[in-house]
mmCIF file of C-alpha atoms and ligand atoms in Angstrom:
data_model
loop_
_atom_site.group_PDB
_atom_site.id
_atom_site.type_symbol
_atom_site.label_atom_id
_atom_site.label_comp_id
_atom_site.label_asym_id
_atom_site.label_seq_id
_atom_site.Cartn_x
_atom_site.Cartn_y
_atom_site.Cartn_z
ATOM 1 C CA UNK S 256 -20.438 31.251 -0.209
ATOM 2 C CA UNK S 257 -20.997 33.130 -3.755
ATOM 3 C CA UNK S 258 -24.449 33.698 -4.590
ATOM 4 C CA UNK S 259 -25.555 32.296 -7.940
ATOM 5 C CA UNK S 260 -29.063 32.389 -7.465
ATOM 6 C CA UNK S 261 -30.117 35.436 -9.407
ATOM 7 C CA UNK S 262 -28.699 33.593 -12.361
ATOM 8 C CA UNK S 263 -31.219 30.825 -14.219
ATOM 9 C CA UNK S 264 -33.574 31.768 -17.193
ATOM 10 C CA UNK S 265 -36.597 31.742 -17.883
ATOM 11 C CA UNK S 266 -36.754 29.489 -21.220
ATOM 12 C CA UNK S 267 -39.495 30.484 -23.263
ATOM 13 C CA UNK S 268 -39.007 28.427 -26.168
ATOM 14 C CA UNK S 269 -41.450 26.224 -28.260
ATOM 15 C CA UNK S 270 -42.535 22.664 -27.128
ATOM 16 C CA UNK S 271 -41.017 19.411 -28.028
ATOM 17 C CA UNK S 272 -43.466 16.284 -28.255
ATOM 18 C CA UNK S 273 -43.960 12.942 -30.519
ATOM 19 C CA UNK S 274 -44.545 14.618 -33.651
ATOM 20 C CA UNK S 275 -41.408 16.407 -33.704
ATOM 21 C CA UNK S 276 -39.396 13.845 -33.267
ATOM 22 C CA UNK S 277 -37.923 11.672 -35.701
ATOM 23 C CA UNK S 278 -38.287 7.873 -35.242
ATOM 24 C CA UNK S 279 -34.450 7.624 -35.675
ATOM 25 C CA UNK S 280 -32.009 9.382 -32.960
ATOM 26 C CA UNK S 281 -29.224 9.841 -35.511
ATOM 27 C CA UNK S 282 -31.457 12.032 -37.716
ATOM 28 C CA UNK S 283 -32.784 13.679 -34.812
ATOM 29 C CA UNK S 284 -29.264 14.469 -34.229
ATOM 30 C CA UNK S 285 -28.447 15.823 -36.928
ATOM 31 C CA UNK S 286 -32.020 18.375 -37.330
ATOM 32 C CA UNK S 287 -30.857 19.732 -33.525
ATOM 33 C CA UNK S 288 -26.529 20.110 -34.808
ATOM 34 C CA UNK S 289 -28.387 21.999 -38.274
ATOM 35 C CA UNK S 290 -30.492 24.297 -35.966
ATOM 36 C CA UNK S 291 -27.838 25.024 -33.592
ATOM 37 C CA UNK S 292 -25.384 26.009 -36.376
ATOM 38 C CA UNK S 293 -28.431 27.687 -38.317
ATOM 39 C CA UNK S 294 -29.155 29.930 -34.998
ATOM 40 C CA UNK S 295 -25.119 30.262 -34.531
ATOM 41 C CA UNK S 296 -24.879 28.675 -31.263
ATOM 42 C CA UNK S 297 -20.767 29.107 -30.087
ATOM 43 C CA UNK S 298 -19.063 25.763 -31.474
ATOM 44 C CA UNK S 299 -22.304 23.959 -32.117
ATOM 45 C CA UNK S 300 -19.730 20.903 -32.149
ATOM 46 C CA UNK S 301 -18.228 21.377 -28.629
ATOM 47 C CA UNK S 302 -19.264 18.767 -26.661
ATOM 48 C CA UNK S 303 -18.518 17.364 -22.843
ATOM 49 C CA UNK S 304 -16.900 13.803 -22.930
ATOM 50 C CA UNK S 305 -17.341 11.902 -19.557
ATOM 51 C CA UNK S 306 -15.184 8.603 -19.038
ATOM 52 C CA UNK S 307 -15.232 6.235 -15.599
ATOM 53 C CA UNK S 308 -12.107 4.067 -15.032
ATOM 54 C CA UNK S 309 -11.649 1.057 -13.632
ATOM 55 C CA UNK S 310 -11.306 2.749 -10.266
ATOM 56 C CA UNK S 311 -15.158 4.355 -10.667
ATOM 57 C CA UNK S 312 -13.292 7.589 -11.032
ATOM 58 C CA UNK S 313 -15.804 9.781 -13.312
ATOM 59 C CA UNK S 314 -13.808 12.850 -15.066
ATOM 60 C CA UNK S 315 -15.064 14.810 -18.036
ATOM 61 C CA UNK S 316 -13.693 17.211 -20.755
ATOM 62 C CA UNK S 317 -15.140 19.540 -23.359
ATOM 63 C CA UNK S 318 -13.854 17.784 -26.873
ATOM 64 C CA UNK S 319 -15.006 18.587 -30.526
ATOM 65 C CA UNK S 320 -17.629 16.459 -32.819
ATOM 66 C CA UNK S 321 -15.766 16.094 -35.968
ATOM 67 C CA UNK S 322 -17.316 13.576 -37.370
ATOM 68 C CA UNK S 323 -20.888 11.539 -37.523
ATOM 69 C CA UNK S 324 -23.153 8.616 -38.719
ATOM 70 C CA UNK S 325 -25.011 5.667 -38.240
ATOM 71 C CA UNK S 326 -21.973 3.803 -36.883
ATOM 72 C CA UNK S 327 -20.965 6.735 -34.092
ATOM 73 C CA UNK S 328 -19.756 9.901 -33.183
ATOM 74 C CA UNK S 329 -15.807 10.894 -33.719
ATOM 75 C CA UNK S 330 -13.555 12.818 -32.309
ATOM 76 C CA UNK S 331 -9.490 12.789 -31.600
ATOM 77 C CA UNK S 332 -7.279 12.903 -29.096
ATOM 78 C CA UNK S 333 -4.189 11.673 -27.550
ATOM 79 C CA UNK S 334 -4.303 7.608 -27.003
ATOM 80 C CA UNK S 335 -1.573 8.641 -24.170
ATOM 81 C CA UNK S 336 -3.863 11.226 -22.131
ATOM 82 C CA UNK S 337 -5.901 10.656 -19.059
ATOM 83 C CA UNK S 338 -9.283 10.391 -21.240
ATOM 84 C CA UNK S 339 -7.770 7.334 -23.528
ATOM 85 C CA UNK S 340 -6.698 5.730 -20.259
ATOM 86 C CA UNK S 341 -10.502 5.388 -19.136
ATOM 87 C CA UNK S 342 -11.413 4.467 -22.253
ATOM 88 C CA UNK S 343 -8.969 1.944 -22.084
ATOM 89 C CA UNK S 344 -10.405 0.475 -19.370
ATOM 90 C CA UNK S 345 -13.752 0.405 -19.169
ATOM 91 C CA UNK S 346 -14.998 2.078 -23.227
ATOM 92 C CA UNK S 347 -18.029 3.479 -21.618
ATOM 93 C CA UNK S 348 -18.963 6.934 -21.969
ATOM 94 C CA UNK S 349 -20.984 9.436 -22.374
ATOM 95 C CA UNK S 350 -21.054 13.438 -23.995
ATOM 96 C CA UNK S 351 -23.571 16.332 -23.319
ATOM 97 C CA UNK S 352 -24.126 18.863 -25.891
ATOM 98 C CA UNK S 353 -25.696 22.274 -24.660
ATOM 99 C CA UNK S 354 -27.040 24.738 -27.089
ATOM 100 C CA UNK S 355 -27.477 27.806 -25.145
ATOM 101 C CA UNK S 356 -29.288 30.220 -27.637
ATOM 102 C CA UNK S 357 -31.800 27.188 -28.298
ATOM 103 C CA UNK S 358 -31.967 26.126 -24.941
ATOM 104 C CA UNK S 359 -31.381 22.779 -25.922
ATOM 105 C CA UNK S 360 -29.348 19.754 -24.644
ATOM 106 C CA UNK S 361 -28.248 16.288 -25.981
ATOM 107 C CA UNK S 362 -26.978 13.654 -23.824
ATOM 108 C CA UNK S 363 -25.477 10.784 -25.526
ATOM 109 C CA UNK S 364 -24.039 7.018 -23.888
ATOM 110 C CA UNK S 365 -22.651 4.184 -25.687
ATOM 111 C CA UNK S 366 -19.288 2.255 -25.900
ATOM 112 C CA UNK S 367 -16.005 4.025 -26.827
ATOM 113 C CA UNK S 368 -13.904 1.627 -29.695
ATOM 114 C CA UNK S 369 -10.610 3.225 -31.705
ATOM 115 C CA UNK S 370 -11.733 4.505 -34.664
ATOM 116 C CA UNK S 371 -9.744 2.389 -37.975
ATOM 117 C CA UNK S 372 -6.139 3.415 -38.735
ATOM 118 C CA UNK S 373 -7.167 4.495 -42.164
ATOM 119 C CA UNK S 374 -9.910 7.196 -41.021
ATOM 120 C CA UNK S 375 -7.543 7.814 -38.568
ATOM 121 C CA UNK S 376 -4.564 8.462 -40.518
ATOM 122 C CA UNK S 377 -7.295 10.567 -43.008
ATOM 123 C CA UNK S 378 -7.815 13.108 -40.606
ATOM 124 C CA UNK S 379 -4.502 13.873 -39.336
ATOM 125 C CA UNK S 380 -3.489 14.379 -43.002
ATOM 126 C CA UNK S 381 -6.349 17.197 -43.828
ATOM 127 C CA UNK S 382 -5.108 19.146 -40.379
ATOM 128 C CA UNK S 383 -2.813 22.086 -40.467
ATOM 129 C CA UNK S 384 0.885 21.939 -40.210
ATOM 130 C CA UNK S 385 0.476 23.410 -36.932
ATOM 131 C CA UNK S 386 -2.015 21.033 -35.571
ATOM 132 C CA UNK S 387 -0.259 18.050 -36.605
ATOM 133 C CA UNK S 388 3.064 19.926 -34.897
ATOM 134 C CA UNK S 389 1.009 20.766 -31.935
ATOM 135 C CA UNK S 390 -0.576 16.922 -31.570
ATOM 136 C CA UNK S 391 3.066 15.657 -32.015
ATOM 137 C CA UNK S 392 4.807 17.669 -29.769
ATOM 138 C CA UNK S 393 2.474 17.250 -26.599
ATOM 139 C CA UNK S 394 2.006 14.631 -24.317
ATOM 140 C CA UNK S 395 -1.256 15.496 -22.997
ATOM 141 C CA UNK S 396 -2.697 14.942 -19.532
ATOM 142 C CA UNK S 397 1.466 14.390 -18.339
ATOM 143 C CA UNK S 398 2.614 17.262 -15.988
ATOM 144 C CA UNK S 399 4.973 19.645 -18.129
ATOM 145 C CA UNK S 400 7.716 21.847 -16.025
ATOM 146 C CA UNK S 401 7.717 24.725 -18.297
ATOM 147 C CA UNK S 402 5.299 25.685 -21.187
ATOM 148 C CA UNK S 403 9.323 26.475 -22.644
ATOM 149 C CA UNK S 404 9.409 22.668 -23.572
ATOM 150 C CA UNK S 405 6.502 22.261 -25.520
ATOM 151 C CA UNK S 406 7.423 25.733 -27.279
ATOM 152 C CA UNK S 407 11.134 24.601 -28.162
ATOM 153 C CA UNK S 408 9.702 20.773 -29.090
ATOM 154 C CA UNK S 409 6.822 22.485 -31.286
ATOM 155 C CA UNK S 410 9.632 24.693 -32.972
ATOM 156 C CA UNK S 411 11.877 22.014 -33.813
ATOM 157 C CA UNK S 412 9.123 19.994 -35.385
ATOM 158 C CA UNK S 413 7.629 22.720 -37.266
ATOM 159 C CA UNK S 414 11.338 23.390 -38.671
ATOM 160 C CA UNK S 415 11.824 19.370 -39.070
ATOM 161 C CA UNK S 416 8.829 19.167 -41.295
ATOM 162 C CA UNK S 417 9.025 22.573 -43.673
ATOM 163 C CA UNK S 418 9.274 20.441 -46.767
ATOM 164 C CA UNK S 419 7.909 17.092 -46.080
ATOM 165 C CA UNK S 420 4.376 16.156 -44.718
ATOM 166 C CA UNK S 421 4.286 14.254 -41.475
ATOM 167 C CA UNK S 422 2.295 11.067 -40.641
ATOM 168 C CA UNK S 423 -0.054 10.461 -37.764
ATOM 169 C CA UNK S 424 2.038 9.024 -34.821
ATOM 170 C CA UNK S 425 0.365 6.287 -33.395
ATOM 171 C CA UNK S 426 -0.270 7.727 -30.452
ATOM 172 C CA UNK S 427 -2.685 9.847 -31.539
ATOM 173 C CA UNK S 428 -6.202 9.203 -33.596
ATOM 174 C CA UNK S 429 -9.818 9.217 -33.355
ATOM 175 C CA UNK S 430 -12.507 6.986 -31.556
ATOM 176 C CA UNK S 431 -16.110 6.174 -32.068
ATOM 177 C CA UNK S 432 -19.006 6.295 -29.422
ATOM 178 C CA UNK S 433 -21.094 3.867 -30.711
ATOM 179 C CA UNK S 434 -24.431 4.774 -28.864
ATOM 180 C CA UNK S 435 -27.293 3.056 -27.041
ATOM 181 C CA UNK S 436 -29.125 6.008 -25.804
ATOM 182 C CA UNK S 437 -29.708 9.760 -26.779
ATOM 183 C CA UNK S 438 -31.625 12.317 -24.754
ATOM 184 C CA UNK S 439 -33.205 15.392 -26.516
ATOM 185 C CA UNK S 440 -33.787 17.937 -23.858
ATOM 186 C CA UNK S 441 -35.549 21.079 -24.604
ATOM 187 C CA UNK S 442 -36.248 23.951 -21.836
ATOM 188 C CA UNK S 443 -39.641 25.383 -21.246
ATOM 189 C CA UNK S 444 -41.033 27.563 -19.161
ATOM 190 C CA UNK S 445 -41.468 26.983 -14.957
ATOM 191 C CA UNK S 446 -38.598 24.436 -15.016
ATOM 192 C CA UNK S 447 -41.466 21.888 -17.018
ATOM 193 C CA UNK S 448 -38.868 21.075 -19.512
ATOM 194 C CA UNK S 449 -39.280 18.457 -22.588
ATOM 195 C CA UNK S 450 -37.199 15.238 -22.456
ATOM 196 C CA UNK S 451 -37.420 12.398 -24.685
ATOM 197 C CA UNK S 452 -34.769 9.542 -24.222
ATOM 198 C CA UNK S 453 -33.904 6.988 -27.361
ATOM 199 C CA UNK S 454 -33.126 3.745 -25.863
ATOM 200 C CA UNK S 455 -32.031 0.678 -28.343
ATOM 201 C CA UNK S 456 -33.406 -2.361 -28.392
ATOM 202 C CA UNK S 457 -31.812 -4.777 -30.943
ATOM 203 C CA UNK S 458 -32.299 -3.207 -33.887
ATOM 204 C CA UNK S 459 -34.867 -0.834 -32.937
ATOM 205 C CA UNK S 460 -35.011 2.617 -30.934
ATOM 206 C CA UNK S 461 -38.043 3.345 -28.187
ATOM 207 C CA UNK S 462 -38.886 6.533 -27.443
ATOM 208 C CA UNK S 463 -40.238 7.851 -24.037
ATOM 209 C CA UNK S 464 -41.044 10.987 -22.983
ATOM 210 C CA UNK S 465 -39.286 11.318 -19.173
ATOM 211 C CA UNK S 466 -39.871 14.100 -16.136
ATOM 212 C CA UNK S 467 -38.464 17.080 -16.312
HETATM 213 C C1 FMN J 615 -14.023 23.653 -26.651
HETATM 214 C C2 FMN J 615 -12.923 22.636 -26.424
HETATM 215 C C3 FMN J 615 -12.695 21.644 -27.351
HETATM 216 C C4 FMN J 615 -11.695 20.692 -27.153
HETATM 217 N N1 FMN J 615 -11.524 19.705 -28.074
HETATM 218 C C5 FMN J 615 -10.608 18.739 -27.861
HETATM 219 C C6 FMN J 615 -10.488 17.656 -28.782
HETATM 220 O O1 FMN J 615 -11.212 17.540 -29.788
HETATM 221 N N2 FMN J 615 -9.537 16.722 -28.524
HETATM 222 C C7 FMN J 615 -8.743 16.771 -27.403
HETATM 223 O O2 FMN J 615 -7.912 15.879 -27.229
HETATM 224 N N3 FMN J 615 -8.865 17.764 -26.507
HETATM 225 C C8 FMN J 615 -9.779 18.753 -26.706
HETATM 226 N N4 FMN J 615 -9.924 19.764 -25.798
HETATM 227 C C9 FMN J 615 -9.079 19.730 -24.564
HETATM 228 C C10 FMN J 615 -9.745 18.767 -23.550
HETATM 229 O O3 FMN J 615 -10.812 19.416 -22.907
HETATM 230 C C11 FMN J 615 -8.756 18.246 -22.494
HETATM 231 O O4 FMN J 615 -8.128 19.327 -21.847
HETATM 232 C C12 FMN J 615 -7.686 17.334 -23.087
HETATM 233 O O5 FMN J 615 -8.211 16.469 -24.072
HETATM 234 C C13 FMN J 615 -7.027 16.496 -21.990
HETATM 235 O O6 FMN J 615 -8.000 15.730 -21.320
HETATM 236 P P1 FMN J 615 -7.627 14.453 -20.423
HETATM 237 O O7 FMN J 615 -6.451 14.863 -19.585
HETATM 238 O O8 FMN J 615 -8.835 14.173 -19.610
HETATM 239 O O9 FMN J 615 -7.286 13.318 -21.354
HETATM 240 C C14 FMN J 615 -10.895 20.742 -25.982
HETATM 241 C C15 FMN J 615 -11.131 21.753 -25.032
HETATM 242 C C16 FMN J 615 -12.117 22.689 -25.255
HETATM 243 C C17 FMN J 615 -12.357 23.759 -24.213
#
């Protein structure tokens, strides 16, 4: 069996407790995404979607943040791919964020809904050419014989659309993880880490400080 155990750090880093934190997770959020792009983490907006179907299977994917607020958290994808098919069926999930540089993570749970056509069809409009050719041509998650098919399907679509814009195919858009709770984790030294979790009740968020 490999040996991993020499890897692990040490983190040294300075102490998270009440007064830090702000009384609403959303803004809390937000001062943690400003630090990490401040201190240049690697995609600050990468992020590590978990879905369940209805089968209990668990399966998770890095995706990218694009957008935020009060009402969610966005991103886009395929409403074809093994992801939107949990979602589908069950709209629970849940992303991690992990600043490495800050030693700092953010776990995040809520229900998954389609984000609105319009917002939808916003997005795909400000992506490149390419993107939009790329997001039309692939059928994600379904098994693909030869990368040559996507290639010659990409090519035809880029050519298709020199000199006219395309428009979002339905089968691909954004959703929004409306949350219930949010974790702030920060690391510490001798494994006695700081953890706060958000949980919502009604209208209002309680804080607790949990074990590392
Ligand atoms: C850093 C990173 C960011 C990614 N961002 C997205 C994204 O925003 N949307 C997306 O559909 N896939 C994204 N992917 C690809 C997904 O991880 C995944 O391969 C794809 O969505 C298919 O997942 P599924 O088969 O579980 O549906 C990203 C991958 C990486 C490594």
């Amino acid at each position: 069996m490999t040996n991993l155990n020499d890897f692990g750090n040490e983190y040294n880093y300075p102490p998270l407790d009440v007064p830090h934190l702000l009384e609403e997770p959303f803004a809390q959020f937000e001062s943690w995404l400003l630090h990490a792009i401040q201190n240049q983490e690697i995609e600050p907006n990468a992020m590590t979607l978990a879905t369940v179907n209805k089968q209990y299977q668990v399966s998770a994917r890095m995706m990218l943040l694009k957008y935020f607020d009060k009402n969610g958290f966005v991103f886009f994808s395929n409403y074809l791919s093994r992801k939107a098919a949990a979602l589908e069926e069950t709209k629970q999930s849940a992303l991690v964020f992990w600043w490495a540089k800050s030693a700092r993570q953010i776990r995040i749970e809520g229900n998954v809904e389609k984000l609105d056509e319009k917002h939808s069809d916003q997005y795909f409009a400000k992506r490149s050419k390419s993107s939009q050719c790329a997001a039309l041509a692939s059928q994600q998650s379904e098994i693909l014989a030869n990368k040559e098919i996507l290639l010659s399907r990409y090519q035809q679509l880029k050519e298709e659309s020199k000199n006219k814009s395309l428009s979002r195919p339905p089968h691909w858009g954004g959703y929004l993880l409306k949350p219930n709770l949010f974790e702030f984790w920060q690391g510490r030294p001798h494994r006695l880490h700081d953890r706060f979790v958000y949980q919502r009740q009604e209208e209002k968020w309680i804080i607790n400080r949990l074990s590392p």
